[in-house]
mmCIF file of C-alpha atoms and ligand atoms in Angstrom:
data_model
loop_
_atom_site.group_PDB
_atom_site.id
_atom_site.type_symbol
_atom_site.label_atom_id
_atom_site.label_comp_id
_atom_site.label_asym_id
_atom_site.label_seq_id
_atom_site.Cartn_x
_atom_site.Cartn_y
_atom_site.Cartn_z
ATOM 1 C CA UNK A 870 85.330 27.064 174.895
ATOM 2 C CA UNK A 871 84.550 26.919 171.183
ATOM 3 C CA UNK A 872 86.473 29.213 168.886
ATOM 4 C CA UNK A 873 84.393 31.902 167.159
ATOM 5 C CA UNK A 874 84.939 34.454 164.431
ATOM 6 C CA UNK A 875 84.921 37.758 166.318
ATOM 7 C CA UNK A 876 85.219 41.370 165.119
ATOM 8 C CA UNK A 877 86.448 43.904 167.671
ATOM 9 C CA UNK A 878 85.593 47.502 166.735
ATOM 10 C CA UNK A 879 87.295 50.270 168.746
ATOM 11 C CA UNK A 880 90.897 49.568 169.779
ATOM 12 C CA UNK A 881 91.272 52.248 172.419
ATOM 13 C CA UNK A 882 92.572 51.915 175.943
ATOM 14 C CA UNK A 883 90.028 49.158 176.692
ATOM 15 C CA UNK A 884 89.278 47.526 173.333
ATOM 16 C CA UNK A 885 92.958 46.915 172.568
ATOM 17 C CA UNK A 886 93.315 44.590 175.571
ATOM 18 C CA UNK A 887 89.894 42.941 175.124
ATOM 19 C CA UNK A 888 90.842 42.003 171.562
ATOM 20 C CA UNK A 889 94.169 40.599 172.766
ATOM 21 C CA UNK A 890 92.394 38.387 175.329
ATOM 22 C CA UNK A 891 89.985 37.126 172.665
ATOM 23 C CA UNK A 892 92.940 36.194 170.484
ATOM 24 C CA UNK A 893 94.641 34.409 173.389
ATOM 25 C CA UNK A 894 91.369 32.513 173.984
ATOM 26 C CA UNK A 895 91.813 31.147 170.443
ATOM 27 C CA UNK A 896 89.089 33.107 168.687
ATOM 28 C CA UNK A 897 89.651 34.246 165.111
ATOM 29 C CA UNK A 898 89.834 38.015 165.501
ATOM 30 C CA UNK A 899 89.378 40.839 162.989
ATOM 31 C CA UNK A 900 89.961 44.306 164.407
ATOM 32 C CA UNK A 901 88.913 47.796 163.372
ATOM 33 C CA UNK A 902 89.613 51.339 164.473
ATOM 34 C CA UNK A 903 88.837 54.559 162.626
ATOM 35 C CA UNK A 904 92.263 55.933 163.400
ATOM 36 C CA UNK A 905 94.496 54.918 160.541
ATOM 37 C CA UNK A 906 97.255 52.471 161.471
ATOM 38 C CA UNK A 907 95.875 51.429 164.874
ATOM 39 C CA UNK A 908 94.271 48.168 163.714
ATOM 40 C CA UNK A 909 97.385 47.281 161.714
ATOM 41 C CA UNK A 910 99.553 47.941 164.779
ATOM 42 C CA UNK A 911 97.341 45.553 166.786
ATOM 43 C CA UNK A 912 97.596 42.872 164.074
ATOM 44 C CA UNK A 913 101.386 43.271 163.891
ATOM 45 C CA UNK A 914 101.465 42.444 167.597
ATOM 46 C CA UNK A 915 98.752 39.792 167.825
ATOM 47 C CA UNK A 916 97.898 38.459 164.363
ATOM 48 C CA UNK A 917 94.423 38.433 162.798
ATOM 49 C CA UNK A 918 93.052 40.881 160.218
ATOM 50 C CA UNK A 919 93.044 44.688 160.342
ATOM 51 C CA UNK A 920 90.341 47.022 158.999
ATOM 52 C CA UNK A 921 89.595 50.730 159.069
ATOM 53 C CA UNK A 922 86.075 50.085 157.786
ATOM 54 C CA UNK A 923 83.725 48.604 160.415
ATOM 55 C CA UNK A 924 81.465 46.912 157.853
ATOM 56 C CA UNK A 925 84.427 45.075 156.332
ATOM 57 C CA UNK A 926 85.631 43.948 159.765
ATOM 58 C CA UNK A 927 82.168 42.691 160.714
ATOM 59 C CA UNK A 928 81.522 40.883 157.446
ATOM 60 C CA UNK A 929 80.946 37.142 158.044
ATOM 61 C CA UNK A 930 81.664 37.087 161.804
ATOM 62 C CA UNK A 931 79.637 35.309 164.493
ATOM 63 C CA UNK A 932 80.259 37.880 167.220
ATOM 64 C CA UNK A 933 80.890 41.630 167.194
ATOM 65 C CA UNK A 934 82.516 43.281 170.223
ATOM 66 C CA UNK A 935 82.515 47.090 170.356
ATOM 67 C CA UNK A 936 84.344 49.406 172.764
ATOM 68 C CA UNK A 937 83.580 52.919 171.523
ATOM 69 C CA UNK A 938 83.747 56.335 173.184
ATOM 70 C CA UNK A 939 80.046 57.253 173.367
ATOM 71 C CA UNK A 940 76.524 57.254 171.862
ATOM 72 C CA UNK A 941 77.447 58.987 168.615
ATOM 73 C CA UNK A 942 80.098 56.395 167.709
ATOM 74 C CA UNK A 943 77.813 53.500 168.689
ATOM 75 C CA UNK A 944 75.074 54.810 166.387
ATOM 76 C CA UNK A 945 77.595 55.389 163.568
ATOM 77 C CA UNK A 946 78.870 51.824 163.870
ATOM 78 C CA UNK A 947 75.276 50.505 163.976
ATOM 79 C CA UNK A 948 74.553 52.291 160.679
ATOM 80 C CA UNK A 949 77.688 50.737 159.186
ATOM 81 C CA UNK A 950 77.444 47.134 160.352
ATOM 82 C CA UNK A 951 73.761 46.229 160.778
ATOM 83 C CA UNK A 952 73.275 45.964 156.989
ATOM 84 C CA UNK A 953 76.092 43.386 156.729
ATOM 85 C CA UNK A 954 75.569 41.262 159.871
ATOM 86 C CA UNK A 955 73.946 37.907 159.255
ATOM 87 C CA UNK A 956 70.845 36.831 161.200
ATOM 88 C CA UNK A 957 71.942 35.116 164.422
ATOM 89 C CA UNK A 958 75.021 37.312 164.904
ATOM 90 C CA UNK A 959 75.673 38.395 168.482
ATOM 91 C CA UNK A 960 76.781 42.000 169.182
ATOM 92 C CA UNK A 961 78.285 42.738 172.604
ATOM 93 C CA UNK A 962 78.753 46.464 173.229
ATOM 94 C CA UNK A 963 81.172 47.399 176.034
ATOM 95 C CA UNK A 964 80.914 51.170 175.467
ATOM 96 C CA UNK A 965 79.332 53.318 178.152
ATOM 97 C CA UNK A 966 76.354 55.018 176.480
ATOM 98 C CA UNK A 967 72.865 56.209 177.345
ATOM 99 C CA UNK A 968 70.310 53.481 178.030
ATOM 100 C CA UNK A 969 68.207 55.070 175.283
ATOM 101 C CA UNK A 970 70.869 54.528 172.596
ATOM 102 C CA UNK A 971 71.369 50.959 173.814
ATOM 103 C CA UNK A 972 67.633 50.293 173.460
ATOM 104 C CA UNK A 973 67.560 51.956 170.033
ATOM 105 C CA UNK A 974 70.387 49.791 168.695
ATOM 106 C CA UNK A 975 68.868 46.725 170.381
ATOM 107 C CA UNK A 976 65.592 47.346 168.504
ATOM 108 C CA UNK A 977 67.301 47.924 165.166
ATOM 109 C CA UNK A 978 69.474 44.835 165.656
ATOM 110 C CA UNK A 979 66.481 42.670 166.598
ATOM 111 C CA UNK A 980 64.748 43.734 163.373
ATOM 112 C CA UNK A 981 67.530 42.052 161.358
ATOM 113 C CA UNK A 982 67.878 39.015 163.644
ATOM 114 C CA UNK A 983 70.974 40.276 165.519
ATOM 115 C CA UNK A 984 71.166 39.916 169.316
ATOM 116 C CA UNK A 985 72.470 43.127 170.911
ATOM 117 C CA UNK A 986 73.699 43.334 174.502
ATOM 118 C CA UNK A 987 74.640 46.549 176.319
ATOM 119 C CA UNK A 988 77.581 45.365 178.424
ATOM 120 C CA UNK A 989 79.481 48.293 179.947
ATOM 121 C CA UNK A 990 82.445 47.484 182.151
ATOM 122 C CA UNK A 991 84.145 48.602 185.331
ATOM 123 C CA UNK A 992 87.712 47.941 186.460
ATOM 124 C CA UNK A 993 89.704 50.389 184.355
ATOM 125 C CA UNK A 994 92.506 49.825 181.873
ATOM 126 C CA UNK A 995 94.280 47.524 184.341
ATOM 127 C CA UNK A 996 91.119 45.416 184.528
ATOM 128 C CA UNK A 997 91.079 45.175 180.724
ATOM 129 C CA UNK A 998 94.816 44.391 180.559
ATOM 130 C CA UNK A 999 94.561 41.732 183.282
ATOM 131 C CA UNK A 1000 91.258 40.278 182.078
ATOM 132 C CA UNK A 1001 89.519 41.029 185.373
ATOM 133 C CA UNK A 1002 86.723 43.368 184.301
ATOM 134 C CA UNK A 1003 83.339 43.554 185.958
ATOM 135 C CA UNK A 1004 80.698 43.434 183.223
ATOM 136 C CA UNK A 1005 77.035 44.462 183.642
ATOM 137 C CA UNK A 1006 74.761 43.277 180.888
ATOM 138 C CA UNK A 1007 71.338 44.208 179.541
ATOM 139 C CA UNK A 1008 69.460 42.298 176.837
ATOM 140 C CA UNK A 1009 67.776 38.972 176.121
ATOM 141 C CA UNK A 1010 68.703 36.110 178.492
ATOM 142 C CA UNK A 1011 69.379 33.795 175.525
ATOM 143 C CA UNK A 1012 71.867 36.303 174.057
ATOM 144 C CA UNK A 1013 73.510 36.677 177.455
ATOM 145 C CA UNK A 1014 73.916 32.886 177.649
ATOM 146 C CA UNK A 1015 75.644 32.914 174.241
ATOM 147 C CA UNK A 1016 77.873 35.836 175.231
ATOM 148 C CA UNK A 1017 79.165 34.489 178.535
ATOM 149 C CA UNK A 1018 81.904 32.284 177.074
ATOM 150 C CA UNK A 1019 83.133 35.177 174.871
ATOM 151 C CA UNK A 1020 83.193 37.789 177.654
ATOM 152 C CA UNK A 1021 84.946 35.265 179.919
ATOM 153 C CA UNK A 1022 88.160 36.038 177.978
ATOM 154 C CA UNK A 1023 88.437 39.395 179.797
ATOM 155 C CA UNK A 1024 85.579 39.551 182.321
ATOM 156 C CA UNK A 1025 85.988 38.126 185.804
ATOM 157 C CA UNK A 1026 82.483 38.991 187.037
ATOM 158 C CA UNK A 1027 79.748 39.052 184.405
ATOM 159 C CA UNK A 1028 76.145 39.652 185.469
ATOM 160 C CA UNK A 1029 72.895 39.803 183.524
ATOM 161 C CA UNK A 1030 71.034 42.809 184.975
ATOM 162 C CA UNK A 1031 67.776 42.706 182.975
ATOM 163 C CA UNK A 1032 66.351 43.809 179.661
ATOM 164 C CA UNK A 1033 68.055 46.111 177.125
ATOM 165 C CA UNK A 1034 69.491 49.225 178.794
ATOM 166 C CA UNK A 1035 69.831 47.584 182.225
ATOM 167 C CA UNK A 1036 73.594 47.237 181.792
ATOM 168 C CA UNK A 1037 73.943 50.967 181.119
ATOM 169 C CA UNK A 1038 71.716 51.887 184.074
ATOM 170 C CA UNK A 1039 73.905 49.690 186.306
ATOM 171 C CA UNK A 1040 77.055 51.376 184.995
ATOM 172 C CA UNK A 1041 75.503 54.794 185.719
ATOM 173 C CA UNK A 1042 74.819 53.631 189.265
ATOM 174 C CA UNK A 1043 78.483 52.627 189.545
ATOM 175 C CA UNK A 1044 79.544 56.112 188.406
ATOM 176 C CA UNK A 1045 77.166 57.840 190.856
ATOM 177 C CA UNK A 1046 78.687 55.783 193.674
ATOM 178 C CA UNK A 1047 82.303 56.478 192.687
ATOM 179 C CA UNK A 1048 82.445 60.164 191.678
ATOM 180 C CA UNK A 1049 82.078 61.610 195.173
ATOM 181 C CA UNK A 1050 84.469 58.999 196.520
ATOM 182 C CA UNK A 1051 87.373 60.158 194.349
ATOM 183 C CA UNK A 1052 86.861 63.797 195.341
ATOM 184 C CA UNK A 1053 86.652 62.701 199.002
ATOM 185 C CA UNK A 1054 90.019 60.935 198.658
ATOM 186 C CA UNK A 1055 91.521 64.081 197.078
ATOM 187 C CA UNK A 1056 90.266 66.154 200.015
ATOM 188 C CA UNK A 1057 91.441 63.598 202.585
ATOM 189 C CA UNK A 1058 94.949 63.268 201.147
ATOM 190 C CA UNK A 1059 95.306 67.042 200.816
ATOM 191 C CA UNK A 1060 94.172 67.411 204.424
ATOM 192 C CA UNK A 1061 96.603 64.760 205.713
ATOM 193 C CA UNK A 1062 99.596 66.092 203.757
ATOM 194 C CA UNK A 1063 98.931 69.694 204.734
ATOM 195 C CA UNK A 1064 98.784 68.577 208.368
ATOM 196 C CA UNK A 1065 102.271 67.084 207.892
ATOM 197 C CA UNK A 1066 101.433 63.379 207.719
ATOM 198 C CA UNK A 1067 103.092 60.853 205.382
ATOM 199 C CA UNK A 1068 100.404 60.358 202.693
ATOM 200 C CA UNK A 1069 101.472 56.798 201.814
ATOM 201 C CA UNK A 1070 101.294 55.776 205.444
ATOM 202 C CA UNK A 1071 97.821 57.296 205.721
ATOM 203 C CA UNK A 1072 96.661 55.318 202.666
ATOM 204 C CA UNK A 1073 98.132 52.125 204.135
ATOM 205 C CA UNK A 1074 96.184 52.632 207.350
ATOM 206 C CA UNK A 1075 92.935 53.627 205.659
ATOM 207 C CA UNK A 1076 93.028 50.534 203.452
ATOM 208 C CA UNK A 1077 92.636 48.563 206.663
ATOM 209 C CA UNK A 1078 89.749 50.706 207.904
ATOM 210 C CA UNK A 1079 86.235 51.767 206.983
ATOM 211 C CA UNK A 1080 87.269 54.105 204.131
ATOM 212 C CA UNK A 1081 88.946 51.331 202.108
ATOM 213 C CA UNK A 1082 87.705 51.138 198.509
ATOM 214 C CA UNK A 1083 88.812 50.134 194.997
ATOM 215 C CA UNK A 1084 89.528 53.792 194.358
ATOM 216 C CA UNK A 1085 91.671 54.034 197.473
ATOM 217 C CA UNK A 1086 93.547 50.808 196.627
ATOM 218 C CA UNK A 1087 94.135 51.587 192.946
ATOM 219 C CA UNK A 1088 94.296 55.351 192.662
ATOM 220 C CA UNK A 1089 95.276 57.054 195.932
ATOM 221 C CA UNK A 1090 99.049 56.458 195.627
ATOM 222 C CA UNK A 1091 99.059 57.818 192.083
ATOM 223 C CA UNK A 1092 97.030 60.821 193.210
ATOM 224 C CA UNK A 1093 99.662 61.490 195.872
ATOM 225 C CA UNK A 1094 102.392 61.222 193.209
ATOM 226 C CA UNK A 1095 100.461 63.512 190.837
ATOM 227 C CA UNK A 1096 100.462 60.833 188.094
ATOM 228 C CA UNK A 1097 97.471 61.253 185.788
ATOM 229 C CA UNK A 1098 98.820 60.113 182.447
ATOM 230 C CA UNK A 1099 96.814 56.860 182.255
ATOM 231 C CA UNK A 1100 93.404 55.264 182.701
ATOM 232 C CA UNK A 1101 89.920 56.742 182.465
ATOM 233 C CA UNK A 1102 90.009 60.242 181.064
ATOM 234 C CA UNK A 1103 88.358 63.308 182.557
ATOM 235 C CA UNK A 1104 86.520 63.666 179.222
ATOM 236 C CA UNK A 1105 85.034 60.164 179.465
ATOM 237 C CA UNK A 1106 83.995 60.670 183.104
ATOM 238 C CA UNK A 1107 82.321 63.975 182.214
ATOM 239 C CA UNK A 1108 80.478 62.120 179.443
ATOM 240 C CA UNK A 1109 79.306 59.498 181.960
ATOM 241 C CA UNK A 1110 78.190 62.154 184.447
ATOM 242 C CA UNK A 1111 76.211 63.823 181.652
ATOM 243 C CA UNK A 1112 74.443 60.516 180.920
ATOM 244 C CA UNK A 1113 73.711 60.017 184.616
ATOM 245 C CA UNK A 1114 72.304 63.525 185.144
ATOM 246 C CA UNK A 1115 70.074 63.241 182.083
ATOM 247 C CA UNK A 1116 68.671 59.903 183.257
ATOM 248 C CA UNK A 1117 68.220 61.228 186.827
ATOM 249 C CA UNK A 1118 66.415 64.338 185.607
ATOM 250 C CA UNK A 1119 63.976 62.178 183.668
ATOM 251 C CA UNK A 1120 63.248 60.298 186.911
ATOM 252 C CA UNK A 1121 63.195 63.538 188.956
ATOM 253 C CA UNK A 1122 66.003 62.333 191.250
ATOM 254 C CA UNK A 1123 68.385 64.944 192.705
ATOM 255 C CA UNK A 1124 72.098 63.974 192.499
ATOM 256 C CA UNK A 1125 73.866 66.984 194.077
ATOM 257 C CA UNK A 1126 77.267 65.334 194.677
ATOM 258 C CA UNK A 1127 77.424 63.903 191.153
ATOM 259 C CA UNK A 1128 76.532 67.300 189.666
ATOM 260 C CA UNK A 1129 79.150 69.069 191.811
ATOM 261 C CA UNK A 1130 81.950 66.687 190.798
ATOM 262 C CA UNK A 1131 80.867 67.203 187.179
ATOM 263 C CA UNK A 1132 81.563 70.941 187.659
ATOM 264 C CA UNK A 1133 84.915 70.160 189.254
ATOM 265 C CA UNK A 1134 85.884 67.993 186.283
ATOM 266 C CA UNK A 1135 84.996 70.887 183.975
ATOM 267 C CA UNK A 1136 87.587 72.886 185.943
ATOM 268 C CA UNK A 1137 90.149 70.074 185.530
ATOM 269 C CA UNK A 1138 89.476 70.195 181.778
ATOM 270 C CA UNK A 1139 90.050 73.967 181.782
ATOM 271 C CA UNK A 1140 93.388 73.280 183.536
ATOM 272 C CA UNK A 1141 94.443 71.198 180.505
ATOM 273 C CA UNK A 1142 93.418 67.855 181.999
ATOM 274 C CA UNK A 1143 90.882 66.614 179.410
ATOM 275 C CA UNK A 1144 92.959 63.485 178.758
ATOM 276 C CA UNK A 1145 94.313 63.039 182.301
ATOM 277 C CA UNK A 1146 92.862 60.248 184.400
ATOM 278 C CA UNK A 1147 89.858 61.725 186.198
ATOM 279 C CA UNK A 1148 91.492 61.201 189.611
ATOM 280 C CA UNK A 1149 93.298 64.428 188.629
ATOM 281 C CA UNK A 1150 90.578 65.918 190.837
ATOM 282 C CA UNK A 1151 93.590 65.776 193.199
ATOM 283 C CA UNK A 1152 95.438 68.286 191.008
ATOM 284 C CA UNK A 1153 92.504 70.691 191.178
ATOM 285 C CA UNK A 1154 92.369 70.268 194.936
ATOM 286 C CA UNK A 1155 96.097 71.035 195.272
ATOM 287 C CA UNK A 1156 96.065 74.033 192.937
ATOM 288 C CA UNK A 1157 93.167 75.608 194.788
ATOM 289 C CA UNK A 1158 95.171 75.392 197.977
ATOM 290 C CA UNK A 1159 98.235 77.179 196.612
HETATM 291 P P1 NAD B 2523 89.196 55.329 173.845
HETATM 292 O O1 NAD B 2523 88.768 56.669 173.375
HETATM 293 O O2 NAD B 2523 90.598 55.085 174.279
HETATM 294 O O3 NAD B 2523 88.873 54.231 172.710
HETATM 295 C C1 NAD B 2523 87.809 54.287 171.809
HETATM 296 C C2 NAD B 2523 88.330 53.835 170.444
HETATM 297 O O4 NAD B 2523 87.235 53.771 169.512
HETATM 298 C C3 NAD B 2523 89.366 54.801 169.854
HETATM 299 O O5 NAD B 2523 90.536 54.098 169.507
HETATM 300 C C4 NAD B 2523 88.651 55.368 168.614
HETATM 301 O O6 NAD B 2523 89.534 55.683 167.560
HETATM 302 C C5 NAD B 2523 87.720 54.229 168.263
HETATM 303 N N1 NAD B 2523 86.585 54.626 167.447
HETATM 304 C C6 NAD B 2523 85.820 55.736 167.552
HETATM 305 N N2 NAD B 2523 84.857 55.733 166.609
HETATM 306 C C7 NAD B 2523 85.024 54.604 165.891
HETATM 307 C C8 NAD B 2523 84.346 54.037 164.769
HETATM 308 N N3 NAD B 2523 83.303 54.657 164.207
HETATM 309 N N4 NAD B 2523 84.790 52.857 164.281
HETATM 310 C C9 NAD B 2523 85.869 52.240 164.835
HETATM 311 N N5 NAD B 2523 86.550 52.736 165.904
HETATM 312 C C10 NAD B 2523 86.125 53.898 166.421
HETATM 313 O O7 NAD B 2523 88.188 54.932 175.000
HETATM 314 P P2 NAD B 2523 88.394 53.798 176.133
HETATM 315 O O8 NAD B 2523 89.042 54.414 177.311
HETATM 316 O O9 NAD B 2523 88.954 52.569 175.519
HETATM 317 O O10 NAD B 2523 86.866 53.559 176.535
HETATM 318 C C11 NAD B 2523 85.965 52.893 175.665
HETATM 319 C C12 NAD B 2523 84.590 52.837 176.349
HETATM 320 O O11 NAD B 2523 84.727 52.140 177.604
HETATM 321 C C13 NAD B 2523 84.038 54.238 176.678
HETATM 322 O O12 NAD B 2523 82.648 54.251 176.463
HETATM 323 C C14 NAD B 2523 84.381 54.403 178.150
HETATM 324 O O13 NAD B 2523 83.451 55.271 178.793
HETATM 325 C C15 NAD B 2523 84.290 52.979 178.666
HETATM 326 N N6 NAD B 2523 85.148 52.683 179.838
HETATM 327 C C16 NAD B 2523 86.463 53.070 179.848
HETATM 328 C C17 NAD B 2523 87.252 52.779 180.969
HETATM 329 C C18 NAD B 2523 88.697 53.211 181.052
HETATM 330 O O14 NAD B 2523 89.290 53.077 182.149
HETATM 331 N N7 NAD B 2523 89.309 53.729 179.983
HETATM 332 C C19 NAD B 2523 86.699 52.093 182.054
HETATM 333 C C20 NAD B 2523 85.378 51.688 181.987
HETATM 334 C C21 NAD B 2523 84.599 51.983 180.872
#
């Protein structure tokens, strides 16, 4: 793989690891985060150049990789970097945002000769740390072809889903399919424990049966242990559910389970769990029982 000059903007729970994989893959990496000291901390560990200003980080790079919280931050970064990116630059955005914002930035980027891909991910912080993320991509096929070798540093399964916004719509589908599942696991484990069964043994058995899932394999034990201090925050999942419900309303599609879990996560937030992993639905389930 040829070495490129890459700027990574957003060194949060996901972006930190993505940047590290890009560095290990021998790219020249400049990193940026708005929180003072974060980029420097990354550079102290991995090398490269640190910036607080996104435009400075993106100056004279061939590829920009962003991993930002939501739409607002994506649009802020677009305002900052599009004026400095050279024609032919590739921008791969791994944030989960609305499809509308993805299409807006895609249009603005195209106007200055920049190829923009919406490329949200699934697989959690462990997936980012281990370089095994699933990546769903929307945008021009030619830009996707250019991006594949870059994303390969941290993506194990990378799929072009269609035109701009298609990556975000795929990610929303993923969230619709997973939200009810996590609540179902919380209910099942609560049920089994209350009935006097050994929860770990139940998980072991279910992983060999028809209710096995990624969520069961990667989250159920931690739910049993009441460990929520990691991963994908309740706040971020509520943001994703908001995006999903808005898109579904525009298409006149009812999503009752998704909407209900959104309400439950509002209750988790009120319990103080805004930054807990969203599988803290288990905590809500337990507290309602007692
Ligand atoms: P995070 O909040 O930990 O990280 C986001 C980072 O972006 C923060 O460090 C923040 O300071 C930085 N940032 C915000 N505005 C900025 C700006 N204008 N310029 C530079 N940096 C800026 O979030 P995360 O958990 O790493 O998630 C990032 C994205 O990936 C989100 O859209 C999330 O929905 C999605 N995602 C997260 C997970 C997960 O398990 N955490 C899994 C799949 C998808």
